[in-house]
């Protein structure tokens, strides 16, 4: 609890915030190890035939709307098949609730309505709309990012950034304990909150 990097007191085993390494201190630094990500890794590359379903390598459930599809090895919200939001989750068991979700924004367009897209995390296997979302938002010429917490369908904005989303952006939603943030191309644009 009272660890010091000058070695005058012991430290619990945890990664240092500056060096991002595990360190053992007993009268001085005795051991140092790079942070090793634990748990399982799940990924989806959408390398499947065109389909009205998102299921490819992983099993997906559309729990709000049914407008997602696979097209040219990409997931997309199908244009012209309805309006309103569409949320889908990968049905993968996590060993912990501390993880990140990441997507690459291939094409983000503005049009006559609002286009909102991005990863969601900490979504359970029910239809209840309780989760976190890091979203690229486009409405005509107004483009931005927001970080939102949904609780039984009621959304609360945790933060926003006026940075413009561009095609090719990698959106990451890290969730570590009660610390949530939105990252674009490795840089935090919202949070941590």
CSV table of C-alpha atoms in Angstrom, one decimal:
chain,number,residue,atom,x,y,z
A,1,UNK,CA,0.0,0.0,0.0
A,2,UNK,CA,2.9,2.4,0.8
A,3,UNK,CA,5.2,1.2,-2.0
A,4,UNK,CA,7.9,3.6,-3.2
A,5,UNK,CA,10.0,3.3,-6.3
A,6,UNK,CA,13.1,4.3,-4.3
A,7,UNK,CA,12.9,0.9,-2.7
A,8,UNK,CA,12.3,2.1,0.9
A,9,UNK,CA,9.0,0.2,1.2
A,10,UNK,CA,7.6,-3.0,-0.4
A,11,UNK,CA,5.1,-2.9,-3.3
A,12,UNK,CA,2.2,-5.2,-4.3
A,13,UNK,CA,2.7,-7.0,-7.6
A,14,UNK,CA,1.0,-4.7,-10.2
A,15,UNK,CA,2.1,-3.0,-13.4
A,16,UNK,CA,3.6,0.5,-12.8
A,17,UNK,CA,1.6,3.2,-14.6
A,18,UNK,CA,4.7,4.8,-16.0
A,19,UNK,CA,6.8,1.9,-17.3
A,20,UNK,CA,3.8,-0.5,-17.8
A,21,UNK,CA,5.8,-3.4,-16.3
A,22,UNK,CA,5.3,-5.7,-13.3
A,23,UNK,CA,7.9,-4.9,-10.6
A,24,UNK,CA,8.9,-6.4,-7.3
A,25,UNK,CA,10.4,-4.0,-4.7
A,26,UNK,CA,12.0,-5.2,-1.5
A,27,UNK,CA,14.5,-2.6,-0.4
A,28,UNK,CA,15.1,-1.9,-4.2
A,29,UNK,CA,13.8,-3.3,-7.5
A,30,UNK,CA,14.5,-7.0,-7.5
A,31,UNK,CA,12.6,-8.1,-10.6
A,32,UNK,CA,10.8,-6.5,-13.6
A,33,UNK,CA,8.6,-8.1,-16.2
A,34,UNK,CA,6.6,-6.7,-19.1
A,35,UNK,CA,2.9,-6.6,-18.6
A,36,UNK,CA,1.4,-9.8,-20.0
A,37,UNK,CA,-2.2,-9.6,-21.1
A,38,UNK,CA,-4.2,-12.4,-19.6
A,39,UNK,CA,-7.4,-14.2,-20.5
A,40,UNK,CA,-8.6,-15.3,-23.9
A,41,UNK,CA,-8.5,-13.5,-27.2
A,42,UNK,CA,-11.5,-13.6,-29.5
A,43,UNK,CA,-11.4,-12.1,-33.0
A,44,UNK,CA,-13.6,-11.9,-36.0
A,45,UNK,CA,-12.2,-11.2,-39.5
A,46,UNK,CA,-15.6,-11.5,-41.4
A,47,UNK,CA,-13.9,-13.7,-44.0
A,48,UNK,CA,-17.2,-15.5,-44.9
A,49,UNK,CA,-19.8,-15.4,-47.7
A,50,UNK,CA,-22.2,-12.5,-47.9
A,51,UNK,CA,-25.0,-13.1,-45.5
A,52,UNK,CA,-27.9,-11.4,-43.7
A,53,UNK,CA,-26.4,-12.7,-40.5
A,54,UNK,CA,-23.2,-11.5,-38.7
A,55,UNK,CA,-22.2,-15.0,-37.6
A,56,UNK,CA,-18.9,-15.9,-39.2
A,57,UNK,CA,-16.0,-17.2,-37.0
A,58,UNK,CA,-17.9,-16.1,-33.8
A,59,UNK,CA,-21.6,-16.5,-33.1
A,60,UNK,CA,-23.4,-13.1,-33.1
A,61,UNK,CA,-26.8,-12.1,-31.7
A,62,UNK,CA,-28.5,-8.9,-32.9
A,63,UNK,CA,-30.4,-7.9,-29.7
A,64,UNK,CA,-31.8,-4.6,-31.0
A,65,UNK,CA,-32.9,-4.5,-34.6
A,66,UNK,CA,-31.9,-7.0,-37.3
A,67,UNK,CA,-30.2,-4.8,-39.9
A,68,UNK,CA,-26.6,-6.1,-39.7
A,69,UNK,CA,-25.2,-8.1,-42.5
A,70,UNK,CA,-21.9,-9.4,-43.9
A,71,UNK,CA,-20.9,-7.9,-47.2
A,72,UNK,CA,-17.5,-8.2,-49.0
A,73,UNK,CA,-15.9,-9.5,-45.8
A,74,UNK,CA,-17.1,-6.6,-43.7
A,75,UNK,CA,-19.8,-6.2,-41.2
A,76,UNK,CA,-22.2,-3.4,-42.1
A,77,UNK,CA,-25.4,-1.9,-41.0
A,78,UNK,CA,-27.6,-2.7,-44.0
A,79,UNK,CA,-28.8,0.5,-45.6
A,80,UNK,CA,-32.5,0.8,-46.5
A,81,UNK,CA,-33.7,-2.2,-44.4
A,82,UNK,CA,-35.1,-0.1,-41.6
A,83,UNK,CA,-34.4,2.7,-39.3
A,84,UNK,CA,-33.4,3.1,-35.7
A,85,UNK,CA,-30.5,1.5,-33.8
A,86,UNK,CA,-29.0,-1.9,-34.3
A,87,UNK,CA,-26.9,-3.6,-31.7
A,88,UNK,CA,-25.2,-6.9,-31.9
A,89,UNK,CA,-23.0,-8.8,-29.5
A,90,UNK,CA,-20.5,-11.6,-30.0
A,91,UNK,CA,-21.5,-14.6,-27.9
A,92,UNK,CA,-18.2,-15.2,-26.2
A,93,UNK,CA,-17.6,-16.0,-22.6
A,94,UNK,CA,-15.0,-13.7,-21.0
A,95,UNK,CA,-12.8,-14.8,-18.1
A,96,UNK,CA,-13.0,-11.3,-16.7
A,97,UNK,CA,-15.0,-8.1,-17.1
A,98,UNK,CA,-11.7,-6.2,-17.7
A,99,UNK,CA,-11.0,-6.3,-21.4
A,100,UNK,CA,-11.2,-4.2,-24.6
A,101,UNK,CA,-13.2,-4.3,-27.7
A,102,UNK,CA,-11.8,-2.9,-31.0
A,103,UNK,CA,-13.1,-2.3,-34.5
A,104,UNK,CA,-11.8,-0.7,-37.6
A,105,UNK,CA,-14.0,1.9,-39.1
A,106,UNK,CA,-13.9,1.1,-42.8
A,107,UNK,CA,-16.5,3.6,-44.1
A,108,UNK,CA,-18.2,6.2,-42.0
A,109,UNK,CA,-20.6,8.3,-44.0
A,110,UNK,CA,-22.9,11.2,-43.2
A,111,UNK,CA,-26.2,11.5,-44.9
A,112,UNK,CA,-29.7,12.6,-44.3
A,113,UNK,CA,-29.8,11.1,-40.8
A,114,UNK,CA,-27.4,10.3,-38.0
A,115,UNK,CA,-24.8,7.5,-38.5
A,116,UNK,CA,-23.5,6.1,-35.3
A,117,UNK,CA,-21.2,3.1,-35.2
A,118,UNK,CA,-18.6,1.6,-32.8
A,119,UNK,CA,-17.8,-1.2,-30.4
A,120,UNK,CA,-19.8,-2.1,-27.4
A,121,UNK,CA,-18.6,-4.0,-24.3
A,122,UNK,CA,-19.7,-5.6,-21.0
A,123,UNK,CA,-23.0,-6.8,-22.6
A,124,UNK,CA,-24.5,-9.9,-21.0
A,125,UNK,CA,-26.4,-12.6,-22.9
A,126,UNK,CA,-29.9,-11.0,-22.3
A,127,UNK,CA,-31.9,-8.6,-24.5
A,128,UNK,CA,-31.5,-5.9,-21.9
A,129,UNK,CA,-29.8,-2.9,-23.3
A,130,UNK,CA,-27.1,-2.5,-20.6
A,131,UNK,CA,-23.6,-2.0,-21.9
A,132,UNK,CA,-20.9,0.6,-22.7
A,133,UNK,CA,-20.4,2.0,-26.3
A,134,UNK,CA,-17.7,4.0,-27.9
A,135,UNK,CA,-19.1,5.5,-31.0
A,136,UNK,CA,-18.2,7.4,-34.1
A,137,UNK,CA,-21.1,9.8,-34.8
A,138,UNK,CA,-21.9,11.5,-38.1
A,139,UNK,CA,-24.8,13.9,-38.7
A,140,UNK,CA,-24.4,15.9,-42.0
A,141,UNK,CA,-21.1,17.8,-41.5
A,142,UNK,CA,-21.0,17.3,-37.7
A,143,UNK,CA,-18.8,14.4,-36.9
A,144,UNK,CA,-17.5,13.4,-33.5
A,145,UNK,CA,-16.9,10.5,-31.0
A,146,UNK,CA,-18.9,9.8,-27.8
A,147,UNK,CA,-18.6,7.4,-24.9
A,148,UNK,CA,-22.0,6.2,-23.6
A,149,UNK,CA,-23.3,4.0,-20.8
A,150,UNK,CA,-26.6,2.3,-21.5
A,151,UNK,CA,-28.6,1.0,-18.4
A,152,UNK,CA,-31.8,-0.8,-19.4
A,153,UNK,CA,-32.0,1.2,-22.6
A,154,UNK,CA,-31.4,4.6,-20.9
A,155,UNK,CA,-28.2,6.2,-22.2
A,156,UNK,CA,-25.9,8.5,-20.3
A,157,UNK,CA,-23.1,10.2,-22.1
A,158,UNK,CA,-19.8,9.8,-20.2
A,159,UNK,CA,-17.8,12.0,-22.5
A,160,UNK,CA,-17.5,13.4,-26.1
A,161,UNK,CA,-14.8,14.5,-28.4
A,162,UNK,CA,-15.1,16.8,-31.4
A,163,UNK,CA,-12.3,14.9,-33.2
A,164,UNK,CA,-13.6,13.9,-36.7
A,165,UNK,CA,-13.8,10.1,-37.3
A,166,UNK,CA,-12.1,9.2,-40.6
A,167,UNK,CA,-12.1,6.0,-42.6
A,168,UNK,CA,-9.5,3.6,-41.3
A,169,UNK,CA,-9.7,4.7,-37.7
A,170,UNK,CA,-9.3,1.9,-35.1
A,171,UNK,CA,-11.8,2.4,-32.3
A,172,UNK,CA,-10.9,0.7,-29.0
A,173,UNK,CA,-13.1,0.6,-25.9
A,174,UNK,CA,-11.0,-0.5,-22.9
A,175,UNK,CA,-12.8,-1.4,-19.7
A,176,UNK,CA,-10.7,-1.9,-16.6
A,177,UNK,CA,-12.6,-2.1,-13.3
A,178,UNK,CA,-14.6,1.1,-13.2
A,179,UNK,CA,-12.2,2.9,-15.6
A,180,UNK,CA,-13.7,3.3,-19.1
A,181,UNK,CA,-12.2,5.2,-22.0
A,182,UNK,CA,-12.5,5.7,-25.8
A,183,UNK,CA,-9.3,5.3,-27.9
A,184,UNK,CA,-8.8,6.2,-31.5
A,185,UNK,CA,-5.7,4.7,-33.2
A,186,UNK,CA,-4.2,4.0,-29.8
A,187,UNK,CA,-4.7,7.5,-28.3
A,188,UNK,CA,-7.3,8.3,-25.7
A,189,UNK,CA,-9.8,10.8,-27.0
A,190,UNK,CA,-12.3,10.4,-24.2
A,191,UNK,CA,-11.5,9.5,-20.6
A,192,UNK,CA,-10.5,7.7,-18.7
A,193,UNK,CA,-13.8,8.2,-16.9
